[in-house]
XYZ file of N, CA and C in Angstrom:
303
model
N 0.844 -1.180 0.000
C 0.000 0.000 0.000
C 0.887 1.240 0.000
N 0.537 1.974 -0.929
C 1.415 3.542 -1.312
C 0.794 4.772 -0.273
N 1.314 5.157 0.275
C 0.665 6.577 1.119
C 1.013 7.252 0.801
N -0.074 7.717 0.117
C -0.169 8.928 -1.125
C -0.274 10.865 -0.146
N -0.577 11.975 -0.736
C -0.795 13.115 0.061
C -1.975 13.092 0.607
N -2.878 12.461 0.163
C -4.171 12.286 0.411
C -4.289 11.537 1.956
N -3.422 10.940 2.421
C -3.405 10.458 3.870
C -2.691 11.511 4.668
N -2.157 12.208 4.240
C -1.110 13.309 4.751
C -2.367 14.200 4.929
N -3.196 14.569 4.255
C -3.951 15.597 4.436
C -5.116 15.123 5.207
N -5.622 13.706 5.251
C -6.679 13.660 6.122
C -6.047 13.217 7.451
N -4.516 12.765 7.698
C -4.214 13.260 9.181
C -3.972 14.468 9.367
N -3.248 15.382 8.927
C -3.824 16.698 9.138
C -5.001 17.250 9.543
N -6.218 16.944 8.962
C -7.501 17.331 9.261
C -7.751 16.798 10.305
N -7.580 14.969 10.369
C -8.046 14.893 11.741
C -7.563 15.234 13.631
N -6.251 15.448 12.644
C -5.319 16.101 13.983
C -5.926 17.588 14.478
N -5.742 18.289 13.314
C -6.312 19.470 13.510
C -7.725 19.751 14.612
N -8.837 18.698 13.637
C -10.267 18.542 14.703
C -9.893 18.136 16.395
N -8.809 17.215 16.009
C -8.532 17.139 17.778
C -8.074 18.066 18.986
N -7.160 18.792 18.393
C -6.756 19.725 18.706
C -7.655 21.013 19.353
N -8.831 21.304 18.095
C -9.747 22.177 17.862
C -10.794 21.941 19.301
N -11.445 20.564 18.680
C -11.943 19.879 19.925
C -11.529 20.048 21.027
N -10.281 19.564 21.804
C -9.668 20.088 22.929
C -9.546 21.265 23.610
N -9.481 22.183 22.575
C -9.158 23.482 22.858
C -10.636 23.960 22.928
N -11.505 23.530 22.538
C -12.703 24.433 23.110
C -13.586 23.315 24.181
N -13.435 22.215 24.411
C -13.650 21.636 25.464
C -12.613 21.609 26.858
N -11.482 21.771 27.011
C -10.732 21.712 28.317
C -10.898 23.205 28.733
N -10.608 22.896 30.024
C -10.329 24.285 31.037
C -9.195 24.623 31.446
N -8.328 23.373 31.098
C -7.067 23.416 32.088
C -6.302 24.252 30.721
N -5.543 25.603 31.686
C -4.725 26.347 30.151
C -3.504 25.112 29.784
N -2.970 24.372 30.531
C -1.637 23.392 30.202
C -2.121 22.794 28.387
N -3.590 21.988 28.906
C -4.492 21.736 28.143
C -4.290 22.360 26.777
N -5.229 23.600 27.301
C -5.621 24.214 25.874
C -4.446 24.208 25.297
N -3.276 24.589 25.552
C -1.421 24.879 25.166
C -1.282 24.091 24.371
N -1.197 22.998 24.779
C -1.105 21.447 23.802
C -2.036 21.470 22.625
N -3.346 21.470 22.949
C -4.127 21.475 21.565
C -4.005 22.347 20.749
N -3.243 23.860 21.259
C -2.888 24.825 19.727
C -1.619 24.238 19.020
N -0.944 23.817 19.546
C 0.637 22.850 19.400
C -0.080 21.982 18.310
N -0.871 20.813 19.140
C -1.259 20.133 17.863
C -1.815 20.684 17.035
N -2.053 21.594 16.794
C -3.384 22.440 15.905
C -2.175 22.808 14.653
N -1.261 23.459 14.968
C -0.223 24.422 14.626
C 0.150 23.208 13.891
N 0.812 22.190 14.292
C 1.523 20.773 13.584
C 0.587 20.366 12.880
N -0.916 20.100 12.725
C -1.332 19.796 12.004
C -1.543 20.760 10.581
N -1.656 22.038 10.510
C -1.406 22.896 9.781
C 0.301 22.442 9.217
N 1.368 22.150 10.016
C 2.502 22.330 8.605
C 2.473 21.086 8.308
N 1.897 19.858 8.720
C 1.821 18.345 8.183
C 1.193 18.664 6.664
N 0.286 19.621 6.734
C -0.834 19.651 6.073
C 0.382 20.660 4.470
N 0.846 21.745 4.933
C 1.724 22.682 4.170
C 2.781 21.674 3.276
N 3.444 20.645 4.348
C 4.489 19.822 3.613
C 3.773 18.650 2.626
N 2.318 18.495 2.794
C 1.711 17.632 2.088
C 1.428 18.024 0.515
N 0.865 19.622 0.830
C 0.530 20.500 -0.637
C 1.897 20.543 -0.993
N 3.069 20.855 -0.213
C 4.298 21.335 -0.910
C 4.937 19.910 -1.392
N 5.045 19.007 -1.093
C 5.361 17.699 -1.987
C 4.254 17.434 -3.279
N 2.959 18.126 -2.945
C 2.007 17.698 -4.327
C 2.134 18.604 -5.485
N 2.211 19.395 -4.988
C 2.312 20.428 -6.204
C 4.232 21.259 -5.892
N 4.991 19.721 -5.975
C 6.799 20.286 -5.893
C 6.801 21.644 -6.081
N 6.641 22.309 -5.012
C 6.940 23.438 -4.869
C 7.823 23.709 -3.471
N 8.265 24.342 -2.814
C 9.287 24.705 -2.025
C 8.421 25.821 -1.147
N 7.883 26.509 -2.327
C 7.401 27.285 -0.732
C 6.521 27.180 0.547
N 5.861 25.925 0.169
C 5.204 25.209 1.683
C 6.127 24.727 2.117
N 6.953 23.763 2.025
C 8.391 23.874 3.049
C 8.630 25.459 3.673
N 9.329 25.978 3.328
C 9.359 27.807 3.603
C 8.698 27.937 4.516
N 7.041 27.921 4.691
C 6.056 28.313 5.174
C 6.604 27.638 6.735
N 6.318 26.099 6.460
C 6.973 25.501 7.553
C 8.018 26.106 8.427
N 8.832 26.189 7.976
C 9.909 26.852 8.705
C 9.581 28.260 9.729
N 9.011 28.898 9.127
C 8.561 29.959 9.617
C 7.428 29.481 10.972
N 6.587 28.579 10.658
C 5.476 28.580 11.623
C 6.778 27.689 12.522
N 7.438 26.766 12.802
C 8.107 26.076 13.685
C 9.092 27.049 14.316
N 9.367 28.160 13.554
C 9.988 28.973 14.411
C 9.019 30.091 15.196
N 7.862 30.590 14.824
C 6.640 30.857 15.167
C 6.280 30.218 17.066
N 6.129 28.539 16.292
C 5.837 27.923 17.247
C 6.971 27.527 18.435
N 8.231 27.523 18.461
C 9.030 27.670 19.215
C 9.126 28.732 20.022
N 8.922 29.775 19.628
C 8.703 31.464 20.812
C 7.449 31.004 21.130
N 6.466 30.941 20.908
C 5.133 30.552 21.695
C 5.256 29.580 22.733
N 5.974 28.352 22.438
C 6.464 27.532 23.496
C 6.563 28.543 24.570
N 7.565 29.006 24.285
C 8.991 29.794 25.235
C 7.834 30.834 26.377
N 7.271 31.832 25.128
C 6.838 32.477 26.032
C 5.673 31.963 27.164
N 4.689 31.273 26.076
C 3.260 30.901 26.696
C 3.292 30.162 27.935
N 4.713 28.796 27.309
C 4.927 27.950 28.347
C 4.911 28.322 29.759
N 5.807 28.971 29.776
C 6.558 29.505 30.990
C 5.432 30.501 31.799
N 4.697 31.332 31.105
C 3.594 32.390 31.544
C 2.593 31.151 32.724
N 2.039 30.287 31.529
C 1.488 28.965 32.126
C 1.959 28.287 33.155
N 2.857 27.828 33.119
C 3.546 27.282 34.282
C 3.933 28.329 35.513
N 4.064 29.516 35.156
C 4.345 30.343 36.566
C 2.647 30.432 37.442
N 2.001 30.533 36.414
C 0.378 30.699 36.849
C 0.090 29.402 37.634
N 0.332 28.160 37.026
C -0.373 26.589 37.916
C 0.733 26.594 39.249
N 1.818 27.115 39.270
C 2.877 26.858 40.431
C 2.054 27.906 41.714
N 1.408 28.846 40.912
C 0.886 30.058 42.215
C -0.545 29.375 42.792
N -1.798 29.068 41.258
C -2.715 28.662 41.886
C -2.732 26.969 40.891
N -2.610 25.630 41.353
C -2.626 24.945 41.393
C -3.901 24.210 40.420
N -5.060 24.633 40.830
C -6.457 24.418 39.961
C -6.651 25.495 38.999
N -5.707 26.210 38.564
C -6.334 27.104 38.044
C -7.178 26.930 36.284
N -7.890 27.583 36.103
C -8.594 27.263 34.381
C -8.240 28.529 33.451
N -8.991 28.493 32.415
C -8.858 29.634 31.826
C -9.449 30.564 32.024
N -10.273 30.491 32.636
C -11.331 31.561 33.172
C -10.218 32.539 34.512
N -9.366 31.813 35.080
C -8.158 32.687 36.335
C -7.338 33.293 35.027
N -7.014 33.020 33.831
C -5.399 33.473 33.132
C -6.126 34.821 32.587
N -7.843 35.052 32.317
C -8.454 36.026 32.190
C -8.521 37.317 33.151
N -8.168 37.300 34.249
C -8.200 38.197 35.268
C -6.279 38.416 35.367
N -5.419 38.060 34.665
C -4.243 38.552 34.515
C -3.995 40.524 34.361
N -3.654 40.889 34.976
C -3.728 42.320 35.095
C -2.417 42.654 34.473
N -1.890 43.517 33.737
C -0.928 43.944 32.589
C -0.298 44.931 33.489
């Protein structure tokens, strides 16, 4: 059996829905964090799939950019997140909303 782009793109999609799913069903922000991660990966699974179908280079490109994108989001979000669950322990997304600037 050949695995063509066409499997590339419907794990993409279904990664994506999971992700999507998650992120508007959990409370916990650790949670939601992860499902934009997967969300984000399923988007360049999806970029390197068009960019092998139609040999082009600039969905690779694209890639690059969102993984470096998604690496400062790590960095920052992570860490924002994690200083927040170390103070209040249960906290949801509904506490990261009352964050005062």
């Amino acid at each position: 059996m050949r695995v063509t782009e066409n499997w590339y793109l419907l794990l993409g999609a279904v990664l994506f829905c999971v992700g999507a799913f998650g992120l508007l069903v959990r409370r916990n922000p650790l949670v939601m964090f992860m499902c934009v991660e997967l969300m984000l990966n399923a988007v360049t699974l999806t970029f390197v799939a068009f960019s092998r179908a139609l040999d082009d280079v600039g969905g690779q490109t694209v890639v690059f950019f969102v993984l470096v994108v998604a690496a400062a989001e790590v960095v920052v979000g992570l860490g924002i997140i994690v200083a927040i669950m170390r103070r209040r322990p249960g906290a949801t997304a509904d506490d990261i909303a009352l964050l005062k600037g």
